[in-house]
Coordinates of C-alpha atoms in Angstrom, one line a residue:
Chain B
X1 CA 95.9 131.5 132.9
X2 CA 96.0 128.9 130.2
X3 CA 98.7 128.9 127.6
X4 CA 97.9 126.9 124.6
X5 CA 94.7 125.6 123.2
X6 CA 92.6 123.9 125.9
X7 CA 89.0 122.9 125.7
X8 CA 86.8 123.1 128.8
X9 CA 83.6 121.7 127.3
X10 CA 82.6 119.0 124.8
X11 CA 80.9 121.6 122.7
X12 CA 84.2 123.5 122.2
X13 CA 86.0 120.2 121.4
X14 CA 83.5 119.3 118.7
X15 CA 83.4 122.7 117.0
X16 CA 84.6 122.8 113.4
X17 CA 86.3 126.1 113.8
X18 CA 87.9 125.7 117.1
X19 CA 89.8 128.9 118.0
X20 CA 89.1 132.5 117.6
X21 CA 92.0 132.9 115.2
X22 CA 90.6 130.2 112.9
X23 CA 87.2 132.0 112.9
X24 CA 88.9 135.3 112.2
X25 CA 90.9 133.9 109.3
X26 CA 87.8 132.1 107.9
X27 CA 86.0 135.5 107.9
X28 CA 88.9 137.1 106.1
X29 CA 88.8 134.2 103.6
X30 CA 85.1 134.6 103.0
X31 CA 85.4 138.3 102.4
X32 CA 88.4 137.7 100.1
X33 CA 86.4 135.1 98.1
X34 CA 83.4 137.4 97.7
X35 CA 85.6 140.1 96.2
X36 CA 88.0 137.9 94.3
X37 CA 86.3 137.8 90.9
X38 CA 85.9 141.6 90.8
X39 CA 89.6 142.0 91.5
X40 CA 90.9 139.1 89.3
X41 CA 90.5 139.1 85.6
X42 CA 88.4 136.6 83.7
X43 CA 91.4 134.3 83.0
X44 CA 92.2 133.9 86.7
X45 CA 88.5 133.5 87.6
X46 CA 88.3 130.8 84.9
X47 CA 91.3 128.9 86.4
X48 CA 89.9 129.2 89.9
X49 CA 86.5 128.0 88.7
X50 CA 88.1 124.9 87.2
X51 CA 90.0 124.3 90.4
X52 CA 86.8 124.7 92.4
X53 CA 85.0 122.1 90.2
X54 CA 88.0 119.8 90.6
X55 CA 87.8 120.3 94.3
X56 CA 84.4 118.8 94.5
X57 CA 85.5 115.8 92.5
X58 CA 88.7 115.4 94.6
X59 CA 86.6 115.6 97.8
X60 CA 84.5 112.7 96.4
X61 CA 87.6 110.6 95.6
X62 CA 89.2 111.5 99.0
X63 CA 86.1 110.1 100.7
X64 CA 86.4 106.8 98.8
X65 CA 90.1 106.4 98.7
X66 CA 91.5 108.7 101.4
X67 CA 89.0 107.9 104.1
X68 CA 87.6 104.4 103.2
X69 CA 90.8 103.1 101.6
X70 CA 89.1 101.8 98.4
X71 CA 91.5 102.7 95.6
X72 CA 89.5 103.6 92.5
X73 CA 90.8 104.2 89.0
X74 CA 87.3 104.9 87.8
X75 CA 86.6 108.3 89.3
X76 CA 86.9 110.0 85.9
X77 CA 84.1 107.7 84.6
X78 CA 81.8 108.9 87.3
X79 CA 82.6 112.5 86.4
X80 CA 81.8 111.7 82.8
X81 CA 78.5 110.1 83.9
X82 CA 77.6 113.2 85.9
X83 CA 78.5 115.5 83.0
X84 CA 76.5 113.5 80.5
X85 CA 73.5 113.1 82.8
X86 CA 73.4 116.8 83.3
X87 CA 73.8 117.5 79.7
X88 CA 71.0 115.1 78.6
X89 CA 68.6 116.2 81.4
X90 CA 69.1 119.9 80.5
X91 CA 69.3 119.7 76.7
X92 CA 66.9 116.9 75.9
X93 CA 64.6 116.6 78.9
X94 CA 64.4 120.4 79.5
X95 CA 65.1 120.3 83.2
X96 CA 66.1 123.6 84.9
X97 CA 69.6 123.5 86.2
X98 CA 68.7 123.5 89.9
X99 CA 66.8 120.3 89.3
X100 CA 69.1 118.7 86.7
X101 CA 72.2 119.0 88.8
X102 CA 71.0 117.1 91.8
X103 CA 69.2 114.5 89.7
X104 CA 72.3 114.0 87.6
X105 CA 74.3 113.6 90.8
X106 CA 71.8 111.0 92.1
X107 CA 72.1 109.1 88.8
X108 CA 75.9 109.1 89.2
X109 CA 75.6 108.0 92.8
X110 CA 73.3 105.1 91.6
X111 CA 76.0 104.1 89.1
X112 CA 78.4 104.2 92.0
X113 CA 76.2 101.6 93.7
X114 CA 76.3 99.5 90.5
X115 CA 80.1 99.5 90.7
X116 CA 80.3 99.4 94.5
X117 CA 78.1 96.4 95.2
X118 CA 80.0 93.9 92.9
X119 CA 83.3 95.4 94.1
X120 CA 82.6 94.4 97.7
X121 CA 84.6 91.2 97.3
X122 CA 87.5 92.9 95.7
X123 CA 90.4 94.4 97.6
X124 CA 93.5 96.4 96.8
X125 CA 94.9 95.9 93.4
X126 CA 92.0 93.8 92.2
X127 CA 89.7 96.7 93.0
X128 CA 92.1 99.0 91.0
X129 CA 91.7 96.7 88.0
X130 CA 87.9 96.4 88.2
X131 CA 87.4 100.2 88.5
X132 CA 89.9 100.7 85.5
X133 CA 87.9 98.2 83.5
X134 CA 84.7 100.0 84.5
X135 CA 86.1 103.3 83.1
X136 CA 87.0 101.7 79.8
X137 CA 83.5 100.4 79.5
X138 CA 81.9 103.7 80.4
X139 CA 84.0 105.4 77.7
X140 CA 83.0 102.8 75.2
X141 CA 79.3 103.3 76.0
X142 CA 79.5 107.1 75.7
X143 CA 81.2 106.8 72.3
X144 CA 78.8 104.1 71.0
X145 CA 75.4 105.1 72.4
X146 CA 75.0 107.8 69.8
X147 CA 71.2 108.2 70.2
X148 CA 71.7 109.4 73.8
X149 CA 75.2 110.9 73.9
X150 CA 75.7 112.1 70.3
X151 CA 78.8 109.8 70.2
X152 CA 82.2 111.3 69.6
X153 CA 80.8 114.6 68.1
X154 CA 79.8 115.6 71.7
X155 CA 76.8 117.6 72.8
X156 CA 76.1 121.2 73.7
X157 CA 74.8 122.1 77.2
X158 CA 72.5 125.1 77.6
X159 CA 73.7 127.6 80.2
X160 CA 71.9 127.5 83.5
X161 CA 69.3 130.2 84.2
X162 CA 68.7 131.7 87.6
X163 CA 65.6 133.9 88.1
X164 CA 65.7 134.8 84.4
X165 CA 69.5 135.5 84.3
X166 CA 71.6 133.3 82.2
X167 CA 74.8 132.2 84.1
X168 CA 77.2 132.3 81.2
X169 CA 80.3 134.2 82.1
X170 CA 83.2 133.4 84.4
X171 CA 82.1 135.7 87.2
X172 CA 78.5 134.5 87.3
X173 CA 79.8 130.9 87.4
X174 CA 82.1 131.7 90.2
X175 CA 79.2 132.7 92.4
X176 CA 77.3 129.5 91.3
X177 CA 80.2 127.2 92.0
X178 CA 81.7 128.6 95.2
X179 CA 78.6 128.1 97.4
X180 CA 78.4 124.5 96.2
X181 CA 82.1 123.9 96.9
X182 CA 81.7 125.4 100.4
X183 CA 78.6 123.2 101.1
X184 CA 80.4 120.2 99.7
X185 CA 83.4 120.8 102.0
X186 CA 81.3 121.4 105.1
X187 CA 79.2 118.3 104.4
X188 CA 82.3 116.2 104.0
X189 CA 84.0 117.7 107.0
X190 CA 80.9 116.9 109.1
X191 CA 80.4 113.5 107.7
X192 CA 83.8 112.2 108.7
X193 CA 83.1 113.2 112.3
X194 CA 80.0 111.1 112.4
X195 CA 79.6 107.3 113.0
X196 CA 79.8 106.8 109.2
X197 CA 83.1 108.6 108.9
X198 CA 84.7 106.7 111.8
X199 CA 83.5 103.5 110.3
X200 CA 85.2 104.4 107.0
X201 CA 88.5 105.2 108.7
X202 CA 88.3 101.9 110.6
X203 CA 87.8 100.1 107.3
X204 CA 90.7 101.9 105.8
X205 CA 93.0 101.1 108.6
X206 CA 92.2 97.4 108.9
X207 CA 89.1 96.0 107.3
X208 CA 89.1 92.8 109.2
X209 CA 89.5 94.5 112.6
X210 CA 86.7 96.8 111.7
X211 CA 84.4 93.9 110.9
X212 CA 85.3 92.2 114.1
X213 CA 84.5 95.4 116.0
X214 CA 81.0 95.4 114.5
X215 CA 81.4 97.7 111.5
X216 CA 79.1 96.5 108.7
X217 CA 81.7 96.4 105.9
X218 CA 79.3 96.0 102.9
X219 CA 77.1 98.8 104.1
X220 CA 79.8 101.4 104.8
X221 CA 81.8 100.5 101.7
X222 CA 78.6 100.9 99.5
X223 CA 77.8 104.2 101.3
X224 CA 81.3 105.4 100.5
X225 CA 80.9 104.5 96.9
X226 CA 77.5 106.2 96.8
X227 CA 78.6 109.5 98.4
X228 CA 81.9 109.6 96.5
X229 CA 80.1 109.2 93.1
X230 CA 77.5 111.8 94.2
X231 CA 80.3 114.3 94.5
X232 CA 81.7 113.1 91.2
X233 CA 78.3 113.7 89.6
X234 CA 78.1 117.2 91.0
X235 CA 81.6 118.0 89.7
X236 CA 80.8 116.5 86.3
X237 CA 77.5 118.4 86.1
X238 CA 79.1 121.8 86.9
X239 CA 81.9 121.0 84.5
X240 CA 79.4 120.3 81.7
X241 CA 77.6 123.6 82.4
X242 CA 80.8 125.5 82.6
X243 CA 82.5 124.3 79.3
X244 CA 79.1 124.2 77.6
X245 CA 80.2 121.6 75.0
X246 CA 81.2 118.1 76.2
X247 CA 82.6 115.2 74.2
X248 CA 84.3 111.9 75.1
X249 CA 87.6 113.7 74.7
X250 CA 87.0 115.7 77.9
X251 CA 86.8 112.5 79.9
X252 CA 89.9 110.4 79.0
X253 CA 91.0 107.4 81.0
X254 CA 93.7 109.6 82.5
X255 CA 91.1 111.8 84.2
X256 CA 90.9 109.3 87.0
X257 CA 94.7 109.5 87.3
X258 CA 94.4 113.3 87.5
X259 CA 92.0 112.9 90.4
X260 CA 94.2 110.4 92.2
X261 CA 97.1 112.7 91.7
X262 CA 95.1 115.5 93.3
X263 CA 94.4 113.6 96.5
X264 CA 98.0 112.3 96.7
X265 CA 99.6 115.7 96.1
X266 CA 97.0 117.4 98.3
X267 CA 97.0 114.9 101.1
X268 CA 95.2 111.7 101.5
X269 CA 92.3 111.6 104.0
X270 CA 92.1 115.4 104.4
X271 CA 89.4 117.8 103.3
X272 CA 91.8 120.7 103.0
X273 CA 94.2 118.5 101.2
X274 CA 91.6 117.9 98.5
X275 CA 91.4 121.7 97.9
X276 CA 95.2 122.0 97.8
X277 CA 95.6 119.1 95.4
X278 CA 92.8 120.2 93.1
X279 CA 94.3 123.7 93.0
X280 CA 97.8 122.3 92.4
X281 CA 96.9 119.9 89.6
X282 CA 94.6 122.4 87.8
X283 CA 97.1 125.3 88.0
X284 CA 100.2 123.3 87.1
X285 CA 99.5 123.4 83.3
X286 CA 98.7 127.1 83.6
X287 CA 101.9 127.7 85.5
X288 CA 103.8 126.0 82.8
X289 CA 102.0 128.0 80.1
X290 CA 103.2 131.2 81.9
X291 CA 106.7 129.8 82.1
X292 CA 106.5 129.0 78.4
X293 CA 105.4 132.6 77.6
X294 CA 108.3 134.0 79.6
X295 CA 111.1 131.6 78.7
X296 CA 109.8 130.5 75.4
X297 CA 112.3 132.6 73.4
X298 CA 115.4 131.1 75.2
X299 CA 114.0 127.6 75.6
X300 CA 111.9 127.0 72.5
X301 CA 111.3 123.4 73.6
X302 CA 108.8 124.7 76.1
X303 CA 106.6 126.1 73.3
X304 CA 107.2 123.4 70.6
X305 CA 106.6 120.5 73.0
X306 CA 104.2 122.3 75.4
X307 CA 101.9 119.3 75.7
X308 CA 104.8 116.9 76.5
X309 CA 106.3 119.3 79.0
X310 CA 103.0 119.6 80.7
X311 CA 102.6 115.8 80.9
X312 CA 106.1 115.4 82.2
X313 CA 105.6 118.0 84.9
X314 CA 102.5 116.2 86.0
X315 CA 104.3 112.8 86.2
X316 CA 107.3 114.3 88.0
X317 CA 105.0 116.0 90.5
X318 CA 103.4 112.7 91.4
X319 CA 106.8 110.9 91.7
X320 CA 108.5 113.7 93.7
X321 CA 105.6 114.1 96.1
X322 CA 105.3 110.3 96.7
X323 CA 109.0 110.0 97.4
X324 CA 109.7 113.2 99.4
X325 CA 106.3 114.3 100.9
X326 CA 104.0 111.3 101.0
X327 CA 101.6 113.3 103.3
X328 CA 101.1 115.8 100.5
X329 CA 100.7 119.6 100.6
X330 CA 98.4 119.3 103.6
X331 CA 101.2 117.5 105.5
X332 CA 103.6 120.2 104.6
X333 CA 101.0 122.8 105.7
X334 CA 100.6 121.2 109.1
X335 CA 104.4 121.0 109.5
X336 CA 104.8 124.7 108.6
X337 CA 102.1 125.7 111.1
X338 CA 103.7 123.7 113.9
X339 CA 107.1 125.2 113.1
X340 CA 105.8 128.7 113.4
X341 CA 103.7 127.9 116.5
X342 CA 106.6 126.4 118.4
X343 CA 109.3 128.8 117.1
X344 CA 111.9 129.3 118.5
X345 CA 111.7 125.8 120.0
X346 CA 112.0 123.0 117.6
X347 CA 109.9 120.6 119.6
Chain S
X1 CA 78.2 77.6 54.1
X2 CA 79.1 75.7 57.3
X3 CA 82.7 75.3 56.4
X4 CA 82.8 79.0 55.7
X5 CA 81.7 79.8 59.2
X6 CA 84.1 77.2 60.6
X7 CA 86.9 78.7 58.7
X8 CA 86.0 82.2 60.0
X9 CA 86.0 80.9 63.5
X10 CA 89.3 79.1 63.0
X11 CA 90.9 82.2 61.6
X12 CA 89.7 84.2 64.5
X13 CA 91.0 81.7 67.0
X14 CA 94.4 81.3 65.4
X15 CA 95.1 85.0 65.1
X16 CA 93.8 85.4 68.7
X17 CA 96.3 82.8 69.9
X18 CA 99.2 84.6 68.2
X19 CA 98.2 88.1 69.5
X20 CA 97.4 86.5 72.8
X21 CA 100.9 85.1 73.2
X22 CA 102.2 88.6 73.0
X23 CA 99.8 89.6 75.8
X24 CA 101.1 86.6 77.8
X25 CA 104.6 88.0 77.4
X26 CA 103.5 91.4 78.8
X27 CA 101.4 89.8 81.5
X28 CA 104.5 87.8 82.5
X29 CA 106.2 91.2 83.1
X30 CA 103.4 92.2 85.4
X31 CA 103.4 88.9 87.3
X32 CA 107.2 88.7 87.8
X33 CA 107.3 92.1 89.4
X34 CA 104.2 91.5 91.4
X35 CA 105.4 88.2 92.7
X36 CA 108.8 89.4 93.7
X37 CA 107.9 92.9 95.1
X38 CA 104.1 93.2 95.4
X39 CA 104.3 96.1 93.0
X40 CA 101.7 96.4 90.2
X41 CA 103.8 98.0 87.5
X42 CA 101.4 100.2 85.5
X43 CA 104.3 101.7 83.6
X44 CA 104.9 98.5 81.6
X45 CA 103.1 99.9 78.5
X46 CA 105.4 102.8 78.4
X47 CA 108.5 100.6 79.0
X48 CA 107.3 98.5 76.1
X49 CA 107.0 101.6 73.9
X50 CA 110.4 102.9 75.0
X51 CA 112.0 99.6 73.9
X52 CA 110.3 99.6 70.6
X53 CA 111.2 103.2 69.8
X54 CA 114.8 102.6 70.9
X55 CA 115.1 99.6 68.6
X56 CA 113.4 101.5 65.8
X57 CA 116.0 104.4 66.1
X58 CA 118.9 102.0 66.1
X59 CA 117.6 100.4 62.9
X60 CA 116.6 103.4 61.0
X61 CA 119.0 106.1 62.1
X62 CA 122.1 104.1 62.9
X63 CA 121.5 101.5 60.3
X64 CA 122.2 98.6 62.6
X65 CA 120.8 95.3 61.3
X66 CA 117.6 94.0 63.0
X67 CA 119.1 91.3 65.3
X68 CA 122.0 93.2 66.8
X69 CA 119.6 96.2 67.3
X70 CA 117.2 93.9 69.0
X71 CA 120.0 92.7 71.3
X72 CA 121.3 96.2 72.1
X73 CA 117.7 97.2 73.0
X74 CA 117.6 94.3 75.5
X75 CA 120.8 95.4 77.1
X76 CA 119.5 99.0 77.3
X77 CA 116.3 97.9 78.9
X78 CA 118.1 95.7 81.3
X79 CA 120.1 98.7 82.5
X80 CA 117.0 100.8 82.6
X81 CA 115.2 98.2 84.7
X82 CA 118.0 98.1 87.3
X83 CA 118.2 101.9 87.4
X84 CA 114.4 102.3 87.9
X85 CA 114.4 99.8 90.7
X86 CA 117.4 101.5 92.4
X87 CA 116.3 105.1 92.0
X88 CA 112.5 105.2 92.1
X89 CA 111.1 101.9 93.5
X90 CA 113.5 101.2 96.3
X91 CA 112.6 104.3 98.4
X92 CA 109.0 103.1 98.1
X93 CA 109.4 99.8 99.9
X94 CA 106.8 99.5 102.7
X95 CA 104.6 102.3 101.4
X96 CA 100.9 101.6 100.9
X97 CA 99.6 100.1 97.7
X98 CA 98.1 103.3 96.3
X99 CA 101.5 105.1 96.6
X100 CA 103.3 102.3 94.7
X101 CA 100.6 102.1 92.0
X102 CA 100.7 105.8 91.6
X103 CA 104.5 106.0 91.4
X104 CA 104.5 103.6 88.5
X105 CA 101.7 105.6 86.8
X106 CA 103.8 108.7 87.4
X107 CA 106.8 106.9 85.8
X108 CA 104.7 105.9 82.9
X109 CA 103.5 109.5 82.4
X110 CA 107.1 110.8 82.4
X111 CA 108.3 108.1 79.9
X112 CA 105.3 108.9 77.7
X113 CA 106.2 112.5 77.6
X114 CA 109.9 111.8 77.0
X115 CA 109.0 109.5 74.1
X116 CA 106.6 112.2 72.7
X117 CA 109.4 114.8 73.0
X118 CA 112.0 112.7 71.2
X119 CA 109.9 111.0 68.5
X120 CA 106.8 113.1 68.2
X121 CA 103.2 112.1 67.5
X122 CA 103.9 110.4 64.1
X123 CA 103.1 106.8 63.0
X124 CA 106.2 104.8 62.0
X125 CA 106.3 101.5 60.2
X126 CA 108.7 99.3 61.9
X127 CA 111.3 97.9 59.4
X128 CA 111.0 94.2 60.4
X129 CA 112.8 91.3 58.6
X130 CA 109.5 89.5 58.2
X131 CA 108.1 88.9 54.8
X132 CA 104.7 90.4 54.0
X133 CA 103.4 87.1 52.4
X134 CA 101.1 85.4 54.9
X135 CA 101.9 81.8 55.7
X136 CA 99.1 79.3 54.9
X137 CA 98.3 76.7 57.5
X138 CA 95.8 74.7 55.5
X139 CA 93.3 77.4 54.6
X140 CA 94.1 79.7 57.5
X141 CA 96.4 82.6 56.9
X142 CA 98.9 83.6 59.5
X143 CA 101.4 86.4 58.9
X144 CA 105.1 85.9 59.6
X145 CA 105.2 88.6 62.2
X146 CA 102.4 86.9 64.2
X147 CA 104.1 83.5 63.9
X148 CA 107.4 84.9 65.0
X149 CA 105.9 86.8 67.9
X150 CA 104.3 83.6 69.1
X151 CA 107.5 81.6 68.7
X152 CA 109.4 84.3 70.6
X153 CA 106.8 84.4 73.4
X154 CA 106.8 80.6 73.8
X155 CA 110.6 80.6 73.8
X156 CA 110.8 83.3 76.4
X157 CA 108.3 81.5 78.6
X158 CA 110.2 78.2 78.4
X159 CA 113.4 79.9 79.2
X160 CA 111.8 81.5 82.3
X161 CA 110.2 78.4 83.4
X162 CA 113.6 76.6 83.2
X163 CA 115.1 79.6 85.0
X164 CA 112.7 79.4 87.9
X165 CA 113.0 75.7 88.1
X166 CA 116.7 75.0 87.7
X167 CA 118.9 78.1 88.6
X168 CA 119.8 79.3 92.1
X169 CA 118.7 82.8 91.2
X170 CA 115.3 81.5 90.0
X171 CA 114.7 79.4 93.1
X172 CA 115.7 82.4 95.2
X173 CA 113.2 84.5 93.3
X174 CA 110.5 82.0 94.0
X175 CA 111.4 81.9 97.6
X176 CA 111.3 85.7 97.9
X177 CA 107.9 85.7 96.2
X178 CA 106.7 83.2 98.7
X179 CA 107.9 85.0 101.8
X180 CA 110.5 87.7 101.5
X181 CA 111.3 87.7 105.2
X182 CA 112.1 84.0 105.3
X183 CA 114.0 84.2 102.1
X184 CA 116.1 87.0 103.6
X185 CA 116.8 84.9 106.7
X186 CA 117.9 82.0 104.5
X187 CA 120.6 84.1 103.1
X188 CA 119.0 85.1 99.8
X189 CA 119.9 88.6 98.8
X190 CA 116.4 90.0 98.5
X191 CA 117.7 93.3 97.0
X192 CA 119.3 91.4 94.2
X193 CA 116.2 89.4 93.6
X194 CA 114.1 92.6 93.3
X195 CA 116.6 94.1 91.0
X196 CA 116.7 91.0 88.8
X197 CA 112.9 90.9 88.6
X198 CA 112.8 94.5 87.4
X199 CA 115.5 93.7 84.9
X200 CA 113.7 90.7 83.6
X201 CA 110.4 92.6 83.5
X202 CA 111.8 95.5 81.5
X203 CA 113.6 93.1 79.1
X204 CA 110.5 91.0 78.5
X205 CA 108.4 94.1 78.0
X206 CA 110.9 95.5 75.4
X207 CA 110.7 92.2 73.5
X208 CA 106.9 92.4 73.6
X209 CA 107.0 96.1 72.5
X210 CA 109.2 95.4 69.5
X211 CA 106.9 92.6 68.3
X212 CA 103.8 94.7 68.9
X213 CA 105.4 97.6 66.9
X214 CA 106.0 95.1 64.1
X215 CA 102.4 93.8 64.3
X216 CA 100.8 97.3 64.6
X217 CA 102.2 100.7 63.8
X218 CA 104.7 102.3 66.1
X219 CA 103.0 105.3 67.6
X220 CA 102.2 106.8 71.0
X221 CA 99.1 104.6 71.5
X222 CA 101.2 101.5 71.8
X223 CA 101.1 101.7 75.6
X224 CA 97.4 101.1 75.5
X225 CA 98.1 97.5 74.5
X226 CA 100.1 97.2 77.7
X227 CA 97.0 98.1 79.6
X228 CA 95.1 95.4 77.6
X229 CA 97.6 92.8 78.9
X230 CA 96.6 93.8 82.4
X231 CA 93.3 91.9 82.3
X232 CA 95.3 88.9 81.1
X233 CA 97.5 89.1 84.2
X234 CA 94.7 89.8 86.6
X235 CA 92.5 87.1 85.0
X236 CA 95.1 84.5 85.5
X237 CA 95.7 85.7 89.0
X238 CA 98.4 88.3 89.6
X239 CA 100.7 85.9 91.3
X240 CA 100.6 83.0 88.9
X241 CA 103.0 82.7 86.0
X242 CA 101.1 79.9 84.3
X243 CA 98.0 82.0 84.9
X244 CA 99.5 84.9 83.0
X245 CA 100.3 82.8 80.0
X246 CA 96.9 81.2 79.9
X247 CA 95.2 84.5 80.6
X248 CA 97.1 86.2 77.8
X249 CA 96.1 83.6 75.2
X250 CA 92.5 83.5 76.5
X251 CA 92.1 87.3 76.3
X252 CA 93.6 87.3 72.8
X253 CA 91.2 84.6 71.6
X254 CA 88.1 86.0 73.4
X255 CA 88.6 89.5 72.2
X256 CA 89.1 88.3 68.7
X257 CA 85.9 86.3 68.9
X258 CA 84.0 89.2 70.4
X259 CA 85.3 91.5 67.7
X260 CA 84.4 89.0 64.9
X261 CA 80.9 88.1 66.1
X262 CA 79.6 91.1 68.1
X263 CA 81.1 94.1 66.2
X264 CA 78.1 94.5 63.9
X265 CA 75.7 94.4 66.8
X266 CA 77.3 97.3 68.7
X267 CA 78.7 99.3 65.8
X268 CA 82.3 98.3 66.0
X269 CA 85.1 98.6 68.5
X270 CA 84.0 95.7 70.7
X271 CA 87.5 94.3 70.5
X272 CA 88.9 97.3 72.4
X273 CA 86.7 96.7 75.5
X274 CA 86.1 93.0 75.3
X275 CA 89.1 92.3 77.5
X276 CA 87.8 94.5 80.3
X277 CA 84.3 93.2 80.2
X278 CA 85.7 89.6 80.4
X279 CA 87.9 90.8 83.3
X280 CA 84.9 92.2 85.2
X281 CA 82.9 89.0 84.7
X282 CA 85.7 86.8 85.9
X283 CA 86.4 88.9 88.9
X284 CA 82.7 88.7 89.9
X285 CA 83.1 84.9 90.1
X286 CA 86.7 84.6 91.3
X287 CA 87.9 87.7 93.0
X288 CA 91.5 86.5 93.0
X289 CA 91.6 85.5 89.3
X290 CA 91.5 82.0 87.8
X291 CA 94.8 80.7 89.2
X292 CA 95.6 83.3 91.9
X293 CA 96.1 82.3 95.5
X294 CA 93.5 83.7 97.9
X295 CA 95.3 85.5 100.6
X296 CA 94.4 84.4 104.1
X297 CA 94.7 87.4 106.4
X298 CA 95.1 87.6 110.1
X299 CA 94.7 90.7 112.2

């Protein structure tokens, strides 16, 4: 009689969903997710869609920053490149969405290579600076290259069509986005279990040691940039389809900070953490909006200065998480699980 | 014709040097904190803005004359600097780079929202004591504000160079920057050194903020100029004080030249990104900046 979670074969040890309980909960989750948009109203579906798109972007940044340890303040720029590539391919070149989306993601991934290769010599804060500089330059190009991007007026993106049906409402988008999110998560989860993933973690933990052990630094860093920006391109493309009208204002410099906040709040180097973080950061402003609706009469500052309150809550969330829970929501989740598992014994 | 072009060039260079000296001042704030604590303080733009708004309120609402208001602002930012170090930054000692960078970004975000709440999104004209008449150096016009900003920047830098060279505290700070463990063993209070670096950095950035508000308008976009001083600091090498000064002036001149000569080719706004393009180019060639020390790492 075994008590506890023991594995008797390599196959069981390598499975993604390891215990019967995890499989059961996964099944429950899938059923819940299928019925969710019918039960929730359009507003809730809208928020969840945005969070799902952000999850893809956060997964990408987590691969680069959380697993490979390359800090990037340029993720927002990749999202913008993905969104604009999708928009241009769909609106101007007439690509169908199932072709435009992957092609746009590939374009973004290639731009990731363009940033990644020169950045091989840069480390730590100097990499932060070069990626920040890159995002300023991308923003400038988007505003100034008017013949391609329509400049600051922005451009419209036609809704994707699937077997003759236009995907143009929140519920239809939900069923377009969710499978992509699930695939993105599974791909990332599997990737970090492979040789590539282990090489990334080795680079993150100590790049010199990794190199001595035979990890080809340039190759794996560039791969990380490539895959990370591929995810960013997917997220950007979906975002462009979803909001149907993109302009440079949708991709401010602070977008990169939003994504960094997601992986910090969610949990660095964790797939589930990316989901938690994306949900938290996307839903925080909506939560404050609800609070403003409820308490607006007694605390008018919530309504009058809604934007500032939102920004402040975001900043405070970053600071408080970094000081009090550096492992993020994922760390808290693991601690809670362990607490219940070992209850009533504390150790 | 030739003299016209030369005149245009000289004008661009001179105004570049004056604006660049303010960048040097901000870059000094980055470098000081980085040297003493290995923290890249991305909240410096917001600290600048806070100083400028504080001084502005003292002058307009409380009718305090310019110079006393200026001095009160410096005291206020000194207290703020110590407080920040004690409350927010000290718990972060030993955390990874990303956490420290993000906490300063978070701080900046909070400050920006506080400033927005108190002063709102309006443009203010800073009531400076400088006359509007430009000063003529030969045929080149320099405004009084720019000239004073440059004098102030040079003065501050000379004071700090002397401080680092001749005072016990300054030498202690250099020792800490070099190796904080050894400095600690030699009896230097590293905590005090860190607190003093934050104090100096916030004071310096307040000075820069007030002068920038005098040069430009006072509004919520002022922090962006703090970000533009970042290339200056990185270009000179994050751990080199002389590099910060040279980098600031260099960025000021180069972005002015880029704005003057390339704007009509790219449809304007080149000045805003020139600093970042220069930064990228320099980092391709020298990944540790022009005067930065290359770290030798051992496993």
